[in-house]
Coordinates of C-alpha atoms in Angstrom, one line a residue:
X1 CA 98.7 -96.6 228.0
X2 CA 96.4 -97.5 225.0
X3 CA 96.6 -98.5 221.8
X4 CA 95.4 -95.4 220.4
X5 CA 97.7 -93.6 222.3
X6 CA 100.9 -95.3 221.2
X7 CA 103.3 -93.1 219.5
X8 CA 105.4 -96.2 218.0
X9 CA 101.8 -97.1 216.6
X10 CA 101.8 -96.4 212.8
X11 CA 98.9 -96.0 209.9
X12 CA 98.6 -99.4 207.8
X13 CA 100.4 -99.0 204.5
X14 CA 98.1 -98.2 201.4
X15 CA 97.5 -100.8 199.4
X16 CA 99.1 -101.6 196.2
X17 CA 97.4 -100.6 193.6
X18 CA 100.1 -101.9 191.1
X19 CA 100.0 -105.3 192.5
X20 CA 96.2 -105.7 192.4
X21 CA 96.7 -104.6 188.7
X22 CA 99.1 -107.1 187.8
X23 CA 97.0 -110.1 189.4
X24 CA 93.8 -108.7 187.8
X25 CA 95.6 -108.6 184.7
X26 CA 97.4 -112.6 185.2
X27 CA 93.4 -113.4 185.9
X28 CA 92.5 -112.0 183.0
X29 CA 95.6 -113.8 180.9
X30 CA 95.2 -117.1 182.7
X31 CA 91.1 -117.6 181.3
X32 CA 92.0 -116.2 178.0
X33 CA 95.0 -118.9 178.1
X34 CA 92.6 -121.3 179.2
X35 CA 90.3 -120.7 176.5
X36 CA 92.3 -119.9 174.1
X37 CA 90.7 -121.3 170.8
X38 CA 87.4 -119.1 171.6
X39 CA 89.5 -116.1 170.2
X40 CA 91.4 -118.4 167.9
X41 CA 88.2 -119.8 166.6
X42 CA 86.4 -116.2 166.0
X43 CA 89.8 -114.0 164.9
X44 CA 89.1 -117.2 161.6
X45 CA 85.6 -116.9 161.3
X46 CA 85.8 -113.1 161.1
X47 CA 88.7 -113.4 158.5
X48 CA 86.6 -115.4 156.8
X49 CA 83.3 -113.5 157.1
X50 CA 85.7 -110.4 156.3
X51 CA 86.9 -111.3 153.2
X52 CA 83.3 -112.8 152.0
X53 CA 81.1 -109.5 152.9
X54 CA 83.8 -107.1 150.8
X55 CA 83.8 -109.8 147.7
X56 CA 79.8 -109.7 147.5
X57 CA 79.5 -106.0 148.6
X58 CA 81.9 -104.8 145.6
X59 CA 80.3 -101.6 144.0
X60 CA 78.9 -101.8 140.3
X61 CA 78.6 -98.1 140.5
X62 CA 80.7 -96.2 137.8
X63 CA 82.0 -92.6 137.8
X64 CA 82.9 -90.3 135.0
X65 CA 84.6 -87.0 135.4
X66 CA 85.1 -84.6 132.8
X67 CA 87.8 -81.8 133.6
X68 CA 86.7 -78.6 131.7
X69 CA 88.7 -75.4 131.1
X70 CA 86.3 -72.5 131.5
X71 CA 88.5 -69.9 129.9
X72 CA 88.9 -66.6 131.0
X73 CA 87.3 -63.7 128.2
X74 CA 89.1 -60.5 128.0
X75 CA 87.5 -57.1 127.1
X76 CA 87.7 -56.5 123.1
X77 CA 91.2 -54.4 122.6
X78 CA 91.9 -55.1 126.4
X79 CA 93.6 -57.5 129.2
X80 CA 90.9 -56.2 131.7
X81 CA 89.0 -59.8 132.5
X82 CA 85.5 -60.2 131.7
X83 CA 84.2 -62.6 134.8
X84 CA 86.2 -63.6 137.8
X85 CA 86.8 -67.7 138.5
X86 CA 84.9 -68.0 141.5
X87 CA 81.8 -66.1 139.2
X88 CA 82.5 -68.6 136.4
X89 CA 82.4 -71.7 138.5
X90 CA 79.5 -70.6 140.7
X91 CA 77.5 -69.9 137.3
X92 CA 78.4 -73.2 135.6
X93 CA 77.5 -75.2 138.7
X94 CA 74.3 -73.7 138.9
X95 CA 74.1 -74.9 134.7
X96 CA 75.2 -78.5 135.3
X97 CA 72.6 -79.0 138.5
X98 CA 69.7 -77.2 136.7
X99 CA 66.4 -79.3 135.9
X100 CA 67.0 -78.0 132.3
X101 CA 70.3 -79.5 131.7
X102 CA 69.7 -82.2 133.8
X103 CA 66.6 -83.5 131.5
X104 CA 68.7 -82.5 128.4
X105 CA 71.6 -84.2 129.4
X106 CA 69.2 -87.4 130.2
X107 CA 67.9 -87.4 126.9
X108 CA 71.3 -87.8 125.0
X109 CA 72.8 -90.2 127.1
X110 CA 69.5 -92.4 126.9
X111 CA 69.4 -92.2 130.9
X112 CA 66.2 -91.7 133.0
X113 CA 66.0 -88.2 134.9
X114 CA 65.9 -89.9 138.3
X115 CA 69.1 -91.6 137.9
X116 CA 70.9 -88.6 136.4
X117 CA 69.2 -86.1 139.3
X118 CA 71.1 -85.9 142.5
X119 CA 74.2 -87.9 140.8
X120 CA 75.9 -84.9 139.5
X121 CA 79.0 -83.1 141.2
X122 CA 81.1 -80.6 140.3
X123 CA 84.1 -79.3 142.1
X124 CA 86.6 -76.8 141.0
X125 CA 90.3 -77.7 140.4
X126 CA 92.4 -75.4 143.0
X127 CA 95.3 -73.9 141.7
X128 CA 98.0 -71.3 142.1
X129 CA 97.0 -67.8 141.5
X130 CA 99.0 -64.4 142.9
X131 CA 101.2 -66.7 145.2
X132 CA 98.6 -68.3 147.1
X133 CA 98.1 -72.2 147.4
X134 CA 94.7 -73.3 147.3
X135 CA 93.0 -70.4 145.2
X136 CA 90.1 -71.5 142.6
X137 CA 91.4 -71.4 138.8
X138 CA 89.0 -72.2 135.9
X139 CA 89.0 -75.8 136.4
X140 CA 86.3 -77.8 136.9
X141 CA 85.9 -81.0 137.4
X142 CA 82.2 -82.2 136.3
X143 CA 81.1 -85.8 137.6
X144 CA 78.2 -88.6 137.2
X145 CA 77.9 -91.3 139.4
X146 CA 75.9 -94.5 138.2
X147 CA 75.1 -96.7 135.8
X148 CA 75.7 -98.0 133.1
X149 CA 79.2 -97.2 132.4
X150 CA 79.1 -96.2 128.8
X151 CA 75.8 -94.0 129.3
X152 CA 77.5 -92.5 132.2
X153 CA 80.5 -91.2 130.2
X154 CA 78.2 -89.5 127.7
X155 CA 76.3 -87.7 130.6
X156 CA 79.5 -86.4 131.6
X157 CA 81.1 -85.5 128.2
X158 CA 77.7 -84.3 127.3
X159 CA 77.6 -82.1 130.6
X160 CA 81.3 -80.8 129.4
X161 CA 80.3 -79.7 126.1
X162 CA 77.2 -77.4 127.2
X163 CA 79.5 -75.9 129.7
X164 CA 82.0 -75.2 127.3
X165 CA 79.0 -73.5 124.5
X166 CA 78.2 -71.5 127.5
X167 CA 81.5 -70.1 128.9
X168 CA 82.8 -69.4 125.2
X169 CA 79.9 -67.6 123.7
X170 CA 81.5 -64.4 123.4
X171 CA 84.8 -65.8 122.6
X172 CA 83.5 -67.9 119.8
X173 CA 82.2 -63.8 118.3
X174 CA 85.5 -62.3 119.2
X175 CA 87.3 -65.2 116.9
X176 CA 84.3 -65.1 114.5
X177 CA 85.4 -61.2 114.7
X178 CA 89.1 -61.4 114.1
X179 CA 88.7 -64.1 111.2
X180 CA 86.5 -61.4 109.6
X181 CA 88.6 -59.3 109.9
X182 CA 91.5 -61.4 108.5
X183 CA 89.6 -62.4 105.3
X184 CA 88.7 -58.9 104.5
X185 CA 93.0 -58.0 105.1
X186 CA 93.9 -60.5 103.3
X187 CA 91.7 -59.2 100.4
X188 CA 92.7 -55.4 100.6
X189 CA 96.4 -56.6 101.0
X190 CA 95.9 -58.1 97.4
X191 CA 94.0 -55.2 96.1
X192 CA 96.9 -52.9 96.8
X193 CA 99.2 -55.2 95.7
X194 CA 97.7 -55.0 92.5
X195 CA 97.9 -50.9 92.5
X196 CA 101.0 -51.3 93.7
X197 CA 102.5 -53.3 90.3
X198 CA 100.4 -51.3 88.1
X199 CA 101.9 -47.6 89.5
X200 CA 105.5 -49.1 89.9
X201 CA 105.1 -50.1 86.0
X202 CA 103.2 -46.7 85.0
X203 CA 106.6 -45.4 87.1
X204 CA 109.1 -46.7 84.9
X205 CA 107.4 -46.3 81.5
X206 CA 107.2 -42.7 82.4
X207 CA 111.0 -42.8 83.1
X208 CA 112.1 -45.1 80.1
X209 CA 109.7 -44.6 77.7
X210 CA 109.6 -41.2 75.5
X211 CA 106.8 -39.8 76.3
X212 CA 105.4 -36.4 78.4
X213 CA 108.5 -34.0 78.2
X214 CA 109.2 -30.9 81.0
X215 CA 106.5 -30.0 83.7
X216 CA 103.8 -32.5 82.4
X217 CA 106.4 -35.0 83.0
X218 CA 107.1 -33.7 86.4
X219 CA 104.0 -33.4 87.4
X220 CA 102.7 -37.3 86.5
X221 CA 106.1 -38.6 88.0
X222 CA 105.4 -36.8 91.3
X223 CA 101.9 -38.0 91.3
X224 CA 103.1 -41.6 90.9
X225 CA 105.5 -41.3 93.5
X226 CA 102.7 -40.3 95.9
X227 CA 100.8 -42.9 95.3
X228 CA 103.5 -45.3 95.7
X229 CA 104.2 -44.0 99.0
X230 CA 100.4 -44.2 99.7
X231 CA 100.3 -47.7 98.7
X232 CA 103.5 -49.1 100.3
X233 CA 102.5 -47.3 103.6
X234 CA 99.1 -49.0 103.1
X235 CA 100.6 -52.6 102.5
X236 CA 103.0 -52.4 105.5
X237 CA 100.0 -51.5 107.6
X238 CA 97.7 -54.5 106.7
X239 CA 100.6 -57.0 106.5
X240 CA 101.4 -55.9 110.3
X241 CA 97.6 -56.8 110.6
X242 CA 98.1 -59.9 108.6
X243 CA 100.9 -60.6 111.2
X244 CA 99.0 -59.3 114.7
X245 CA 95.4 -61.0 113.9
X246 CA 96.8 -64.6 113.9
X247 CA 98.1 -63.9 117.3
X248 CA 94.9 -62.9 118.6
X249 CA 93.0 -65.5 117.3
X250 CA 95.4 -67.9 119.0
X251 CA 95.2 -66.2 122.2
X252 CA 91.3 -66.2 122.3
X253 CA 91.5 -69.7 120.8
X254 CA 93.6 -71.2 123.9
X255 CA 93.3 -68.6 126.9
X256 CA 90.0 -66.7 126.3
X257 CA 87.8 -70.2 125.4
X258 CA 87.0 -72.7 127.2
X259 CA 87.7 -76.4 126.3
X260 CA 87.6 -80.3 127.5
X261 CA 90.8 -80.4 129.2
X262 CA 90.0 -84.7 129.5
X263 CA 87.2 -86.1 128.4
X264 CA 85.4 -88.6 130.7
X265 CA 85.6 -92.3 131.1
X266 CA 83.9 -94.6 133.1
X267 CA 85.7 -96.4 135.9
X268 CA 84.2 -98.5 139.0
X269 CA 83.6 -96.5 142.0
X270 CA 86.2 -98.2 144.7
X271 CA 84.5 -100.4 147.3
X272 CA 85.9 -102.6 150.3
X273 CA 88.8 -104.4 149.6
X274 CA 88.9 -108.1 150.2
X275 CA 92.4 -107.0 152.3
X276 CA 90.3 -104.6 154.3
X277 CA 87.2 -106.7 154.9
X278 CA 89.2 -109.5 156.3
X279 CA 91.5 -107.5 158.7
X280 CA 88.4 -106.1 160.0
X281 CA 86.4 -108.8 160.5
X282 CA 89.5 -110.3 162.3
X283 CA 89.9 -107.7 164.5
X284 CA 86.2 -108.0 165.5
X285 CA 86.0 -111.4 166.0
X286 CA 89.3 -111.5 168.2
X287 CA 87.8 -109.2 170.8
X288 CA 84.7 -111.0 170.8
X289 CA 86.7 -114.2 170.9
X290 CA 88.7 -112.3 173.9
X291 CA 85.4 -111.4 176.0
X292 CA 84.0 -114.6 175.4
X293 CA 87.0 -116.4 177.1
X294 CA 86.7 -114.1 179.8
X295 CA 83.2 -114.2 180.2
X296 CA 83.0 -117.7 179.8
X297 CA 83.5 -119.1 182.9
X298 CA 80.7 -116.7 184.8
X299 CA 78.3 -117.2 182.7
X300 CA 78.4 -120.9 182.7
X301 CA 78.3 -121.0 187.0
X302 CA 75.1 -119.0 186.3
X303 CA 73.7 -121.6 183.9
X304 CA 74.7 -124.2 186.4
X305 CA 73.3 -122.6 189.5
X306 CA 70.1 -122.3 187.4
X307 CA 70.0 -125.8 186.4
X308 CA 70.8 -127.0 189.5
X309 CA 67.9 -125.3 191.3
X310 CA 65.5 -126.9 188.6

C-alpha cells in the first residue's frame, strides 16, 4: 500500500501564526533592547527641538473683536419687525468687507489697506430664538487680525461704530421723533396748565364774588365749567403721553438700536505651546529613534558587505 494511500496518513498542521508573531515581535524587542539609547537619544533631542521650534515660532499676531448689537427696528405704532437677523447680518457683512469701509476704516486706524484687506471676519453670535438651539440673533462678532495691537483695536472699534450708524439710522429718527414729540407735550401740558389756574380762579370769583346775578350768572358759570372739563380732559391726555413717550424712547433706545455690546481689545493670537512643541517633537523622535534601532543592524551588514568588496 502507499503513502498516499494511507488512511492513518494525516495533513501537516498549519502553522502558527501566533507563534511566528510573538518571535517577530521578541526580534523586534531584542534590537530595540540592544540599541536602546538610539530612541533614548532622539525621544531628548526631539524634546528639546520641541520645546525650541514653539518658543521661536510664538505668534506676534494680535486679534480684536468687537461684539455689536444690531438691534431689531419695529414699524412706527407697531411690533411688526422691520428686517429679519439673518438680513441684518448678511447686510452688515457685506459693509464691514466692502473696499469702501475697508479704506475708511484704514485711514482712522493709521493702518495700510493691504494689511487691513483680507484680515477682517465677522461671524454672528448664535442664540436662542422660538425654541431652537443654534438660530442667528443680532449678534455679531466683528474681528481684525494683525498688527500692531493698539491700531488693530481701533480698526475693530472703528468697524463697530459704522455698523452701529448703519443698523440704527431709522431708530435714531424714531427717537429723534418721540423726543419731538415729548418737548412739544411737555409744552402744551404747561399751556393748559396755565388755562386751567386761570378758569378754576374766574370759577370761584364768579361764585364768591358779587357780581353777574340770575341767567347771566348761569350762563358764565356753565361756560366755565365746560371749559374746565375741556381742559382737565386735555391735561389727563398729554400727561398719559408724558407718561407713554418715555417708554418708547426707552424701548427704541435698548431693543430697536443697535449698540457696542464690548468694545475690542487686542490680545496675542495663540500659537504652539512650549508643552505641545516638546511632546511632539518627542514623540517624533522616539519612533525615529525606534526604526533606527531596528534598522540599524541591516543597514550596517550592507555598509560592510560594501566595504568589504572595495
Amino acid at each position: 500500500m502507499t503513502a498516499s494511500a494511507d488512511p492513518q496518513r494525516r495533513s501537516p498542521p498549519p502553522p502558527d501564526v501566533d507563534a511566528e508573531q510573538e518571535v517577530d515581535f521578541g526580534r523586534y524587542w531584542r534590537l530595540i533592547a540592544a540599541r536602546w539609547w538610539v530612541p533614548v537619544g532622539l525621544l531628548v533631542g526631539g524634546l528639546v527641538i520641541g520645546y525650541l521650534v514653539s518658543i521661536g515660532t510664538r505668534s506676534d499676531t494680535y486679534k480684536a473683536t468687537a461684539q455689536v448689537y444690531l438691534g431689531q427696528p419695529l414699524a412706527p405704532g407697531t411690533a411688526t419687525p422691520l428686517t429679519t437677523a439673518p438680513t441684518a447680518l448678511a447686510l452688515v457683512s457685506h459693509l464691514v468687507t466692502s473696499e469702501a469701509t475697508i479704506r475708511r476704516v484704514a485711514a482712522k486706524a493709521g493702518l495700510k489697506v493691504s494689511r487691513l484687506r483680507d484680515h477682517v471676519e465677522t461671524k454672528p453670535i448664535v442664540g436662542i430664538t422660538l425654541g431652537k438651539i443654534g438660530t442667528p440673533a443680532p449678534l455679531l462678532d466683528i474681528t481684525v487680525e494683525g498688527s500692531p495691537p493698539a491700531k488693530i483695536a481701533v480698526a475693530a472699534n472703528e468697524m463697530a461704530r459704522l455698523v452701529v450708524e448703519q443698523v440704527s439710522a431709522i431708530t435714531n429718527t424714531k427717537i429723534a421723533t418721540f423726543k419731538a414729540n415729548l418737548a412739544f407735550t411737555n409744552t402744551r401740558l404747561a399751556s393748559v396748565v396755565k388755562r386751567l389756574d386761570v378758569a378754576t380762579r374766574q370759577l370761584d370769583q364768579l361764585l364768591n364774588v358779587p357780581g353777574p346775578t340770575g341767567s347771566e350768572k348761569l350762563i358764565s358759570s356753565l361756560n366755565l365749567n365746560n371749559l374746565l372739563t375741556y381742559l382737565e380732559s386735555r391735561q389727563a391726555s398729554l400727561e398719559r403721553n408724558r407718561i407713554d413717550i418715555p417708554q418708547l424712547i426707552a424701548q427704541a433706545d435698548y431693543i430697536e438700536k443697535g449698540r457696542i455690546l464690548s468694545p475690542a481689545l487686542a490680545v496675542r493670537t495663540a500659537g504652539p505651546s512650549s508643552r505641545t512643541g516638546a511632546a511632539i517633537g518627542g514623540l517624533i523622535g522616539l519612533i525615529v529613534g525606534i526604526f533606527a534601532a531596528l534598522l540599524w543592524e541591516p543597514v550596517a551588514a550592507r555598509l560592510n558587505a560594501r566595504n568589504n568588496k572595495t
